[in-house]
PDB file of C-alpha atoms in Angstrom:
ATOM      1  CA  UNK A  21     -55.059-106.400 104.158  1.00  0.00           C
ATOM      2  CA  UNK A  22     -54.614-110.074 103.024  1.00  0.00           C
ATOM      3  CA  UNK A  23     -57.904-112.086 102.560  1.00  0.00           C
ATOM      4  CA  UNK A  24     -56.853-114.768 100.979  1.00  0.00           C
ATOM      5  CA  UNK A  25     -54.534-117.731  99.826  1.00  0.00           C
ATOM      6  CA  UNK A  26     -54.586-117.989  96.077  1.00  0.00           C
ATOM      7  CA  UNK A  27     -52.545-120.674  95.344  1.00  0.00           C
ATOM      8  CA  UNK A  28     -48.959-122.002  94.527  1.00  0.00           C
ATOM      9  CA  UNK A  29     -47.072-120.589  91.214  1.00  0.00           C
ATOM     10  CA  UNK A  30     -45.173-123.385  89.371  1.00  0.00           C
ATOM     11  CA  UNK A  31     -42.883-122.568  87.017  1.00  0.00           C
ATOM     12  CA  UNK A  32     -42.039-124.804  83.850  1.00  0.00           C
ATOM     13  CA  UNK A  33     -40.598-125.474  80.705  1.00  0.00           C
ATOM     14  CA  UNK A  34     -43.270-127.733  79.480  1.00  0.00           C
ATOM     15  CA  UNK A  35     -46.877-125.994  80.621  1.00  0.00           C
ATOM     16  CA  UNK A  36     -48.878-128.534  78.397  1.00  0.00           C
ATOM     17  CA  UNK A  37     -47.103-131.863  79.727  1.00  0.00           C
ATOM     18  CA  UNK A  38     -46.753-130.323  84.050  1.00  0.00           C
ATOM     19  CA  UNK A  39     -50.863-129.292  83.177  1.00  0.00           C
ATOM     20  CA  UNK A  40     -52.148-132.744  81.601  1.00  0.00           C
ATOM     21  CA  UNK A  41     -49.973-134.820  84.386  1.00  0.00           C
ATOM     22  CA  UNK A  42     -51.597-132.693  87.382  1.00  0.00           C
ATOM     23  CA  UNK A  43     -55.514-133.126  85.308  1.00  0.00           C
ATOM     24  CA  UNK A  44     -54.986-136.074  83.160  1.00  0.00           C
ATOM     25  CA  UNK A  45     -52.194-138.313  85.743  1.00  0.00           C
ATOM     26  CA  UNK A  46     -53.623-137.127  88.881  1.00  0.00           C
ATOM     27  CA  UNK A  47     -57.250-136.028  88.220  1.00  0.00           C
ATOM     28  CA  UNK A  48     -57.004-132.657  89.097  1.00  0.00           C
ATOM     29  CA  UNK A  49     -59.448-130.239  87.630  1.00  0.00           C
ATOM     30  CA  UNK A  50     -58.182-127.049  85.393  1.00  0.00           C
ATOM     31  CA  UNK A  51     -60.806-124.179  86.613  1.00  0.00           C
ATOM     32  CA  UNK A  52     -59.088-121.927  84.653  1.00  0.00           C
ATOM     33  CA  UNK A  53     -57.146-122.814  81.109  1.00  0.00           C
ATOM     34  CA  UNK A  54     -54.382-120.117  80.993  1.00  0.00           C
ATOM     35  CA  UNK A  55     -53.809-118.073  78.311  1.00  0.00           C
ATOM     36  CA  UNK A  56     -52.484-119.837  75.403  1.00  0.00           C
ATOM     37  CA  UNK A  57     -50.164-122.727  75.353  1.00  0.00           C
ATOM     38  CA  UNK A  58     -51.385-123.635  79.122  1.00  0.00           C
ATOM     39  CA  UNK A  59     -49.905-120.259  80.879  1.00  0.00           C
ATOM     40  CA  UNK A  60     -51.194-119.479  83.789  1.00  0.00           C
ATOM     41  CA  UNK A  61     -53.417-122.434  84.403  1.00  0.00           C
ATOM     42  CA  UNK A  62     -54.723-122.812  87.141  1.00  0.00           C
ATOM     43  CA  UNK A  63     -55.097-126.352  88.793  1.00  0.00           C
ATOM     44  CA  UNK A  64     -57.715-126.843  91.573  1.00  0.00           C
ATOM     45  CA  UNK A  65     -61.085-127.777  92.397  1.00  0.00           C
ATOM     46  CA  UNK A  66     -62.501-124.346  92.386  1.00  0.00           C
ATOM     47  CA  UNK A  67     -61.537-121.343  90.730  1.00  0.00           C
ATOM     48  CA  UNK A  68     -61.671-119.306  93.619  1.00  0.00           C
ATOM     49  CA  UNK A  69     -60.358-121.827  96.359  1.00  0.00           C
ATOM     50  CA  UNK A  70     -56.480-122.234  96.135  1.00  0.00           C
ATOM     51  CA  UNK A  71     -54.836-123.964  93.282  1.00  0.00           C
ATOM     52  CA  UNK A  72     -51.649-124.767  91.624  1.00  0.00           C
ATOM     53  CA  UNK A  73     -50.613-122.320  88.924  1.00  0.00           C
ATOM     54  CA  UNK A  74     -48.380-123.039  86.018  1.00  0.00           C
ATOM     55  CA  UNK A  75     -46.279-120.689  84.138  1.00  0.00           C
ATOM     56  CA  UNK A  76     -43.965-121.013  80.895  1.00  0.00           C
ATOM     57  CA  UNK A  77     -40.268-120.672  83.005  1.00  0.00           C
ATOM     58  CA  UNK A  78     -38.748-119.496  79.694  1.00  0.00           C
ATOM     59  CA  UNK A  79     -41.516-116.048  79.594  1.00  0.00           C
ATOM     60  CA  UNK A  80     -41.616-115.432  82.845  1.00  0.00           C
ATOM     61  CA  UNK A  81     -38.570-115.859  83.991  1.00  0.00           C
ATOM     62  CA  UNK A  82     -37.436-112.421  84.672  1.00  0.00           C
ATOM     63  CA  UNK A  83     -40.383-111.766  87.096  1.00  0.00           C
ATOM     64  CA  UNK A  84     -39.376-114.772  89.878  1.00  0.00           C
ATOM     65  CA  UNK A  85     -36.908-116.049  92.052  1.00  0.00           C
ATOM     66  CA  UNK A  86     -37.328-119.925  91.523  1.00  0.00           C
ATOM     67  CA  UNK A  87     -39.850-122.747  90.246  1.00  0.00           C
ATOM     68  CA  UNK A  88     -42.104-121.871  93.243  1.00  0.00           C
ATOM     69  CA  UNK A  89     -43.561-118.591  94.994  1.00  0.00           C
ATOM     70  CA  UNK A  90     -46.593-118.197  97.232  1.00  0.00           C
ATOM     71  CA  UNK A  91     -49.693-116.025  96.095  1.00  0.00           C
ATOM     72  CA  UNK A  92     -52.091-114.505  98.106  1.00  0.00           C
ATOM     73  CA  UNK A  93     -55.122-112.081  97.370  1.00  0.00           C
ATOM     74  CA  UNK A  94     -56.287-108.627  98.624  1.00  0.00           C
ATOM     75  CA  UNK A  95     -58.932-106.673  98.084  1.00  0.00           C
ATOM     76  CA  UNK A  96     -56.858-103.576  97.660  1.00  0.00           C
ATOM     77  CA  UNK A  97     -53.253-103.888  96.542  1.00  0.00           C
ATOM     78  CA  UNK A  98     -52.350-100.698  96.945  1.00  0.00           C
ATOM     79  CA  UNK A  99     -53.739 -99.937 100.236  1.00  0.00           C
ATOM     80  CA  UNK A 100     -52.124-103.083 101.192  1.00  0.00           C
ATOM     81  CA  UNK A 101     -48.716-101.714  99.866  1.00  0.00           C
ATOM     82  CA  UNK A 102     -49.214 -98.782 101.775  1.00  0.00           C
ATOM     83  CA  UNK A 103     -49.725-100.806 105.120  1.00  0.00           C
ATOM     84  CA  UNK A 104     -46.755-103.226 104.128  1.00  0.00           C
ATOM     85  CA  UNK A 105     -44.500-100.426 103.571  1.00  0.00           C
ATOM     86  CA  UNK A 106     -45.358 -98.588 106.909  1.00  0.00           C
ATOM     87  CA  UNK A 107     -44.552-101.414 108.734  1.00  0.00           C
ATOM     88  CA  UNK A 108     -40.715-102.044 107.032  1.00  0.00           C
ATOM     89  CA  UNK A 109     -41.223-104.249 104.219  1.00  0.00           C
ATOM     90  CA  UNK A 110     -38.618-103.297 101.497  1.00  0.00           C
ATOM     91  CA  UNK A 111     -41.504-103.730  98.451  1.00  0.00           C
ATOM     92  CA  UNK A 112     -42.245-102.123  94.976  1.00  0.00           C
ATOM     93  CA  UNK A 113     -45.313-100.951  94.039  1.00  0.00           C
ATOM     94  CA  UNK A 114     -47.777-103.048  92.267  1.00  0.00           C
ATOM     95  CA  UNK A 115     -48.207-103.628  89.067  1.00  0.00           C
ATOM     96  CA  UNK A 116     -50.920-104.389  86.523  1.00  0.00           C
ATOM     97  CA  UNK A 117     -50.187-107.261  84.976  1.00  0.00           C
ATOM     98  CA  UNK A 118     -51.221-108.150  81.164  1.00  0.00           C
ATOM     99  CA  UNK A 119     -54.451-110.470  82.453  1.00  0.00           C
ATOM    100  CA  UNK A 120     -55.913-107.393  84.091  1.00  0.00           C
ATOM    101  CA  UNK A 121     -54.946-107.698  87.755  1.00  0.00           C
ATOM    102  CA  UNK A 122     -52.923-105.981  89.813  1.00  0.00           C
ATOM    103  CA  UNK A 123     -49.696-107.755  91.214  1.00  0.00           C
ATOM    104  CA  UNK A 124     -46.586-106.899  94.282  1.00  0.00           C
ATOM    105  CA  UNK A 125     -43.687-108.766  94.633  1.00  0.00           C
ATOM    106  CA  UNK A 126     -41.788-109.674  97.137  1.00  0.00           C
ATOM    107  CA  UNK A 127     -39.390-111.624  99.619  1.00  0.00           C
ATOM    108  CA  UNK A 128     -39.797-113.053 103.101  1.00  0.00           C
ATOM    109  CA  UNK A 129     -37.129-113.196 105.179  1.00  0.00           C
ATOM    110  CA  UNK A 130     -35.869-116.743 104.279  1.00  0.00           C
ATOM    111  CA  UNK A 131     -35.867-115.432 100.710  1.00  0.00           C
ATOM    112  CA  UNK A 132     -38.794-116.903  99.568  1.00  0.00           C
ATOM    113  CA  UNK A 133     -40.693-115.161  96.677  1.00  0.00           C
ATOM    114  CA  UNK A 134     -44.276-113.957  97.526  1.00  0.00           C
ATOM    115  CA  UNK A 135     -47.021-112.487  95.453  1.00  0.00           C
ATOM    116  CA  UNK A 136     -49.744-110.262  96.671  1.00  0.00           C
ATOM    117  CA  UNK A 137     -52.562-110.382  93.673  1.00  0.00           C
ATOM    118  CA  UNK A 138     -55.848-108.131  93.307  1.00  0.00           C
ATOM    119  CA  UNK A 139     -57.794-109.244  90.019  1.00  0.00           C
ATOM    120  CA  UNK A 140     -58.860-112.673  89.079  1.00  0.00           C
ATOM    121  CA  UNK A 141     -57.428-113.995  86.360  1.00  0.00           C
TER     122      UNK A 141
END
């Protein structure tokens, strides 16, 4: 099932300035540059320990519920769907996502947005 905490999606409408104040202000490393403009950089000190994501708000807006969601990994999404949904969890099925992995969306039951990930980035 879940094997791991991937990190925290931030959503902005500035990638370049929220990625240079979290590397260049605070002297966080950037494992992973994003793809193009700063999206989806990941913020860390490892690129497979947890991080802080960013996102461009304005493209992916449609796909969350606020400026912040939790992400965690599996090693089988769908499996993992399959498990989730047996045990009540109102989900969708996952998707592949335009980097190449696999993502499911979700709520708890506070409302806050989750997302389950297989794939690096």
């Amino acid at each position: 099932m879940i094997s791991s905490f991937e990190g925290t999606n931030i959503y902005t409408k500035d990638t370049e300035v929220s990625a240079k104040f979290y590397t260049e202000v605070l002297g966080i490393p950037m494992p992973f540059e994003g793809y193009g403009n700063f999206d989806g950089a990941k913020i860390g000190f490892d690129k497979k320990q947890p991080g802080i994501i960013i996102w461009d708000a304005a493209k992916w807006e449609n796909l969350t519920t606020g400026f912040v969601n939790l992400v965690f990994g599996c090693d089988n999404l769908d499996e993992t769907y399959e498990q989730l949904k047996a045990k009540g969890l109102d989900c969708q099925p996952p998707v592949t996502m335009e980097y190449g992995g696999k993502e499911m969306n979700f709520r708890d039951p506070d409302g806050n947005h989750i997302t389950l990930l297989e794939g690096a980035y």
